[in-house]
PDB file of C-alpha atoms and ligand atoms in Angstrom:
ATOM      1  CA  MET A   1     -19.358  -0.419   9.548  1.00 93.00           C
ATOM      2  CA  ARG A   2     -15.974  -2.198   9.449  1.00 96.00           C
ATOM      3  CA  LYS A   3     -16.416  -5.818   8.460  1.00 98.00           C
ATOM      4  CA  ALA A   4     -13.654  -8.416   8.375  1.00 98.00           C
ATOM      5  CA  ILE A   5     -13.483 -12.125   7.732  1.00 99.00           C
ATOM      6  CA  PHE A   6     -11.318 -14.843   9.268  1.00 98.00           C
ATOM      7  CA  ALA A   7     -11.510 -17.783   6.866  1.00 98.00           C
ATOM      8  CA  GLY A   8     -10.305 -21.339   7.039  1.00 98.00           C
ATOM      9  CA  SER A   9     -11.250 -24.997   7.117  1.00 97.00           C
ATOM     10  CA  PHE A  10     -11.544 -25.159  10.927  1.00 98.00           C
ATOM     11  CA  ASP A  11     -11.418 -28.962  10.965  1.00 97.00           C
ATOM     12  CA  PRO A  12     -11.413 -28.691  13.909  1.00 97.00           C
ATOM     13  CA  ILE A  13     -11.335 -25.199  15.419  1.00 98.00           C
ATOM     14  CA  THR A  14      -8.319 -24.952  17.767  1.00 98.00           C
ATOM     15  CA  ASN A  15      -7.396 -22.721  20.697  1.00 98.00           C
ATOM     16  CA  GLY A  16      -5.056 -20.944  18.274  1.00 98.00           C
ATOM     17  CA  HIS A  17      -8.000 -20.045  16.007  1.00 98.00           C
ATOM     18  CA  LEU A  18     -10.053 -18.929  19.007  1.00 98.00           C
ATOM     19  CA  ASP A  19      -7.258 -16.688  20.230  1.00 97.00           C
ATOM     20  CA  ILE A  20      -7.217 -14.917  16.842  1.00 98.00           C
ATOM     21  CA  ILE A  21     -11.042 -14.736  16.718  1.00 98.00           C
ATOM     22  CA  PHE A  22     -11.380 -13.152  20.180  1.00 98.00           C
ATOM     23  CA  ARG A  23      -8.637 -10.609  19.451  1.00 98.00           C
ATOM     24  CA  ALA A  24      -9.846  -9.764  15.929  1.00 98.00           C
ATOM     25  CA  ALA A  25     -13.437  -9.361  17.150  1.00 98.00           C
ATOM     26  CA  LYS A  26     -12.268  -6.343  19.175  1.00 98.00           C
ATOM     27  CA  LEU A  27     -10.883  -4.644  16.078  1.00 98.00           C
ATOM     28  CA  PHE A  28     -13.968  -4.713  13.841  1.00 98.00           C
ATOM     29  CA  ASP A  29     -17.688  -3.986  14.087  1.00 98.00           C
ATOM     30  CA  GLU A  30     -18.422  -7.382  12.562  1.00 98.00           C
ATOM     31  CA  LEU A  31     -16.124 -10.377  12.234  1.00 98.00           C
ATOM     32  CA  GLN A  32     -17.314 -13.166   9.984  1.00 98.00           C
ATOM     33  CA  ILE A  33     -15.820 -16.612  10.418  1.00 98.00           C
ATOM     34  CA  GLY A  34     -15.773 -18.090   6.926  1.00 98.00           C
ATOM     35  CA  VAL A  35     -15.800 -21.879   6.801  1.00 98.00           C
ATOM     36  CA  LEU A  36     -14.542 -23.183   3.481  1.00 97.00           C
ATOM     37  CA  ILE A  37     -16.868 -25.578   1.664  1.00 95.00           C
ATOM     38  CA  ASN A  38     -14.657 -28.229   0.108  1.00 89.00           C
ATOM     39  CA  PRO A  39     -16.815 -31.087  -1.197  1.00 83.00           C
ATOM     40  CA  ASN A  40     -13.699 -33.014  -2.332  1.00 84.00           C
ATOM     41  CA  LYS A  41     -12.188 -33.203   1.127  1.00 82.00           C
ATOM     42  CA  LYS A  42     -13.595 -35.530   3.748  1.00 84.00           C
ATOM     43  CA  GLY A  43     -12.660 -33.997   7.058  1.00 90.00           C
ATOM     44  CA  LEU A  44     -12.856 -35.097  10.666  1.00 94.00           C
ATOM     45  CA  PHE A  45     -15.998 -32.987  11.071  1.00 95.00           C
ATOM     46  CA  THR A  46     -18.724 -32.229   8.528  1.00 95.00           C
ATOM     47  CA  LEU A  47     -19.241 -28.651   7.439  1.00 96.00           C
ATOM     48  CA  GLU A  48     -22.346 -28.396   9.651  1.00 96.00           C
ATOM     49  CA  GLU A  49     -20.454 -29.741  12.666  1.00 97.00           C
ATOM     50  CA  ARG A  50     -17.585 -27.289  12.123  1.00 97.00           C
ATOM     51  CA  VAL A  51     -19.976 -24.349  11.884  1.00 98.00           C
ATOM     52  CA  GLU A  52     -21.833 -25.457  15.008  1.00 98.00           C
ATOM     53  CA  LEU A  53     -18.618 -25.912  16.990  1.00 98.00           C
ATOM     54  CA  ILE A  54     -17.418 -22.419  16.035  1.00 98.00           C
ATOM     55  CA  GLU A  55     -20.796 -20.928  16.963  1.00 98.00           C
ATOM     56  CA  VAL A  56     -20.768 -22.607  20.367  1.00 98.00           C
ATOM     57  CA  CYS A  57     -17.166 -21.604  21.088  1.00 98.00           C
ATOM     58  CA  THR A  58     -17.777 -17.948  20.176  1.00 98.00           C
ATOM     59  CA  LYS A  59     -21.253 -17.533  21.703  1.00 97.00           C
ATOM     60  CA  GLU A  60     -20.059 -14.877  24.157  1.00 97.00           C
ATOM     61  CA  LEU A  61     -19.008 -12.572  21.310  1.00 98.00           C
ATOM     62  CA  ASN A  62     -21.843 -10.465  19.940  1.00 98.00           C
ATOM     63  CA  ASN A  63     -20.263  -9.301  16.664  1.00 98.00           C
ATOM     64  CA  ILE A  64     -19.492 -12.706  15.150  1.00 98.00           C
ATOM     65  CA  LYS A  65     -21.230 -14.326  12.226  1.00 98.00           C
ATOM     66  CA  VAL A  66     -20.257 -17.826  11.132  1.00 98.00           C
ATOM     67  CA  ILE A  67     -20.787 -18.372   7.408  1.00 98.00           C
ATOM     68  CA  GLU A  68     -19.968 -21.021   4.823  1.00 98.00           C
ATOM     69  CA  PHE A  69     -18.346 -20.019   1.551  1.00 97.00           C
ATOM     70  CA  GLN A  70     -17.022 -21.592  -1.599  1.00 96.00           C
ATOM     71  CA  GLY A  71     -15.005 -20.221  -4.483  1.00 96.00           C
ATOM     72  CA  LEU A  72     -12.687 -17.255  -4.148  1.00 98.00           C
ATOM     73  CA  LEU A  73     -12.682 -15.607  -0.756  1.00 98.00           C
ATOM     74  CA  VAL A  74     -12.255 -12.127  -2.282  1.00 98.00           C
ATOM     75  CA  ASN A  75     -15.441 -12.664  -4.318  1.00 98.00           C
ATOM     76  CA  TYR A  76     -17.370 -13.531  -1.163  1.00 98.00           C
ATOM     77  CA  CYS A  77     -15.960 -10.379   0.455  1.00 98.00           C
ATOM     78  CA  LYS A  78     -16.970  -8.160  -2.451  1.00 98.00           C
ATOM     79  CA  GLU A  79     -20.509  -9.549  -2.449  1.00 98.00           C
ATOM     80  CA  HIS A  80     -20.854  -8.992   1.308  1.00 98.00           C
ATOM     81  CA  GLY A  81     -19.169  -5.614   1.830  1.00 98.00           C
ATOM     82  CA  ILE A  82     -16.120  -7.024   3.626  1.00 98.00           C
ATOM     83  CA  ASP A  83     -12.828  -5.218   3.067  1.00 97.00           C
ATOM     84  CA  THR A  84     -10.407  -6.972   5.423  1.00 98.00           C
ATOM     85  CA  LEU A  85      -9.069 -10.516   5.591  1.00 98.00           C
ATOM     86  CA  VAL A  86      -7.707 -11.519   8.976  1.00 98.00           C
ATOM     87  CA  ARG A  87      -4.968 -14.150   9.096  1.00 98.00           C
ATOM     88  CA  GLY A  88      -3.130 -15.586  12.067  1.00 98.00           C
ATOM     89  CA  VAL A  89       0.608 -16.197  11.741  1.00 98.00           C
ATOM     90  CA  ARG A  90       2.492 -18.653  13.928  1.00 97.00           C
ATOM     91  CA  SER A  91       5.947 -18.734  12.409  1.00 95.00           C
ATOM     92  CA  GLU A  92       8.289 -17.526   9.702  1.00 95.00           C
ATOM     93  CA  ALA A  93       7.033 -20.345   7.480  1.00 95.00           C
ATOM     94  CA  ASP A  94       3.481 -19.070   7.932  1.00 95.00           C
ATOM     95  CA  VAL A  95       4.568 -15.538   7.042  1.00 96.00           C
ATOM     96  CA  ASN A  96       6.041 -16.741   3.732  1.00 97.00           C
ATOM     97  CA  TYR A  97       2.903 -18.644   2.791  1.00 97.00           C
ATOM     98  CA  GLU A  98       0.545 -15.957   4.075  1.00 98.00           C
ATOM     99  CA  LEU A  99       2.401 -13.250   2.159  1.00 98.00           C
ATOM    100  CA  GLN A 100       1.904 -15.200  -1.067  1.00 98.00           C
ATOM    101  CA  MET A 101      -1.817 -15.515  -0.348  1.00 98.00           C
ATOM    102  CA  ALA A 102      -2.082 -11.839   0.610  1.00 98.00           C
ATOM    103  CA  HIS A 103      -0.363 -10.770  -2.616  1.00 98.00           C
ATOM    104  CA  MET A 104      -2.577 -13.076  -4.691  1.00 98.00           C
ATOM    105  CA  ASN A 105      -5.730 -11.785  -3.006  1.00 98.00           C
ATOM    106  CA  LYS A 106      -4.539  -8.191  -3.561  1.00 98.00           C
ATOM    107  CA  GLU A 107      -3.977  -9.010  -7.227  1.00 98.00           C
ATOM    108  CA  LEU A 108      -7.502 -10.431  -7.463  1.00 98.00           C
ATOM    109  CA  ASN A 109      -9.110  -7.489  -5.662  1.00 98.00           C
ATOM    110  CA  SER A 110      -7.010  -4.470  -4.749  1.00 98.00           C
ATOM    111  CA  ASP A 111      -9.739  -3.023  -2.479  1.00 98.00           C
ATOM    112  CA  ILE A 112      -9.317  -5.830   0.034  1.00 98.00           C
ATOM    113  CA  GLU A 113      -6.590  -5.665   2.680  1.00 98.00           C
ATOM    114  CA  THR A 114      -5.060  -8.574   4.599  1.00 98.00           C
ATOM    115  CA  ILE A 115      -4.011  -8.062   8.186  1.00 98.00           C
ATOM    116  CA  PHE A 116      -1.834 -10.524  10.087  1.00 98.00           C
ATOM    117  CA  LEU A 117      -2.188 -11.146  13.795  1.00 98.00           C
ATOM    118  CA  PRO A 118       0.653 -13.022  15.471  1.00 97.00           C
ATOM    119  CA  THR A 119      -0.686 -16.105  17.195  1.00 96.00           C
ATOM    120  CA  ASN A 120      -0.216 -16.237  20.932  1.00 95.00           C
ATOM    121  CA  LYS A 121       3.183 -17.936  21.582  1.00 95.00           C
ATOM    122  CA  GLN A 122       1.532 -20.762  23.481  1.00 95.00           C
ATOM    123  CA  TYR A 123      -0.314 -21.865  20.322  1.00 96.00           C
ATOM    124  CA  SER A 124       2.526 -21.333  17.866  1.00 96.00           C
ATOM    125  CA  PHE A 125       2.761 -25.068  17.072  1.00 97.00           C
ATOM    126  CA  VAL A 126      -0.966 -25.799  16.945  1.00 97.00           C
ATOM    127  CA  SER A 127      -2.642 -26.614  13.635  1.00 97.00           C
ATOM    128  CA  SER A 128      -5.809 -28.536  12.802  1.00 96.00           C
ATOM    129  CA  SER A 129      -3.821 -31.027  10.730  1.00 95.00           C
ATOM    130  CA  LEU A 130      -1.355 -31.811  13.539  1.00 96.00           C
ATOM    131  CA  ILE A 131      -4.252 -32.143  15.984  1.00 96.00           C
ATOM    132  CA  LYS A 132      -5.852 -34.716  13.663  1.00 94.00           C
ATOM    133  CA  GLU A 133      -2.565 -36.551  13.232  1.00 94.00           C
ATOM    134  CA  VAL A 134      -1.926 -36.973  16.958  1.00 96.00           C
ATOM    135  CA  LEU A 135      -5.586 -37.779  17.620  1.00 91.00           C
ATOM    136  CA  ASN A 136      -5.188 -40.771  15.291  1.00 89.00           C
ATOM    137  CA  PHE A 137      -2.734 -42.142  17.840  1.00 94.00           C
ATOM    138  CA  GLY A 138      -4.975 -41.452  20.790  1.00 90.00           C
ATOM    139  CA  ALA A 139      -3.069 -38.380  22.064  1.00 95.00           C
ATOM    140  CA  ASP A 140      -4.602 -36.023  24.602  1.00 95.00           C
ATOM    141  CA  VAL A 141      -5.225 -32.626  22.976  1.00 96.00           C
ATOM    142  CA  LYS A 142      -7.331 -31.050  25.722  1.00 95.00           C
ATOM    143  CA  ASN A 143      -4.968 -28.073  26.132  1.00 95.00           C
ATOM    144  CA  LEU A 144      -4.974 -27.346  22.429  1.00 97.00           C
ATOM    145  CA  VAL A 145      -8.639 -27.346  21.400  1.00 97.00           C
ATOM    146  CA  PRO A 146     -11.789 -26.085  23.136  1.00 97.00           C
ATOM    147  CA  GLU A 147     -13.605 -28.588  25.356  1.00 96.00           C
ATOM    148  CA  GLU A 148     -16.585 -28.600  22.977  1.00 96.00           C
ATOM    149  CA  VAL A 149     -14.273 -30.107  20.344  1.00 96.00           C
ATOM    150  CA  ILE A 150     -13.080 -32.759  22.820  1.00 94.00           C
ATOM    151  CA  TRP A 151     -16.704 -33.685  23.564  1.00 94.00           C
ATOM    152  CA  ALA A 152     -17.524 -33.828  19.840  1.00 95.00           C
ATOM    153  CA  ILE A 153     -14.509 -36.086  19.183  1.00 91.00           C
ATOM    154  CA  GLU A 154     -15.504 -38.368  22.073  1.00 89.00           C
ATOM    155  CA  LYS A 155     -19.046 -38.568  20.658  1.00 91.00           C
ATOM    156  CA  LYS A 156     -17.679 -39.584  17.267  1.00 84.00           C
ATOM    157  CA  THR A 157     -15.367 -42.257  18.585  1.00 78.00           C
ATOM    158  CA  LYS A 158     -17.865 -43.902  20.945  1.00 70.00           C
TER     159      LYS A 158
HETATM  160  O1  PNS B   1      -7.536 -23.334   6.985  1.00 53.01           O
HETATM  161  P1  PNS B   1      -6.616 -22.660   6.016  1.00 53.01           P
HETATM  162  O2  PNS B   1      -5.873 -23.642   5.179  1.00 53.01           O
HETATM  163  O3  PNS B   1      -5.712 -21.685   6.699  1.00 53.01           O
HETATM  164  O4  PNS B   1      -7.549 -21.794   5.052  1.00 53.01           O
HETATM  165  C1  PNS B   1      -7.096 -21.264   3.837  1.00 53.01           C
HETATM  166  C2  PNS B   1      -8.224 -20.478   3.135  1.00 53.01           C
HETATM  167  C3  PNS B   1      -9.548 -21.212   3.200  1.00 53.01           C
HETATM  168  C4  PNS B   1      -8.369 -19.122   3.788  1.00 53.01           C
HETATM  169  C5  PNS B   1      -7.783 -20.284   1.661  1.00 53.01           C
HETATM  170  O5  PNS B   1      -7.438 -21.509   1.121  1.00 53.01           O
HETATM  171  C6  PNS B   1      -8.898 -19.650   0.825  1.00 53.01           C
HETATM  172  O6  PNS B   1      -9.128 -18.463   0.919  1.00 53.01           O
HETATM  173  N1  PNS B   1      -9.580 -20.492   0.004  1.00 53.01           N
HETATM  174  C7  PNS B   1     -10.667 -20.078  -0.819  1.00 53.01           C
HETATM  175  C8  PNS B   1     -10.243 -20.033  -2.298  1.00 53.01           C
HETATM  176  C9  PNS B   1      -9.380 -18.810  -2.540  1.00 53.01           C
HETATM  177  O7  PNS B   1      -9.802 -17.682  -2.414  1.00 53.01           O
HETATM  178  N2  PNS B   1      -8.111 -19.076  -2.924  1.00 53.01           N
HETATM  179  C10 PNS B   1      -7.127 -18.057  -3.188  1.00 53.01           C
HETATM  180  C11 PNS B   1      -6.254 -17.826  -1.975  1.00 53.01           C
HETATM  181  S1  PNS B   1      -4.920 -16.752  -2.384  1.00 53.01           S
END
């Protein structure tokens, strides 16, 4: 059974993330979505909210498992029989950063491969941090994040 993981903070999940998730899910028997536990960082959404939003947005996929992890990602993979890290790349800048991470993860555990999927062009500028920045100024992000995220933001700001 080929298992892969797509990890991140997902605060919040964007249409760019979803594009990668739906495409990567076709390539593996099981795709785990690993949500990073970072107790030092107060995000827009709590860990539980982020997990729930990802679950709702991926409910039509039957080989997805949303998990929380902390510590080194390669250690989580080793403990759970996962041998592939999936990363989305939007730009040349992403490639440089992602290559560094891939090399570091390879150094930490040479059995684990990283594969890069190019993000769909239409989401090449979308990141959770930019979404949060423009949201602070009341911008409309409905084309950039799933509608469940819009509803969750509206609930928070009411
Ligand atoms: O949402 P992001 O910033 O793209 O996610 C980055 C993430 C969570 C995949 C990366 O920071 C990570 O794997 N963190 C866990 C700790 C770890 O393994 N660090 C070494 C990375 S080379």
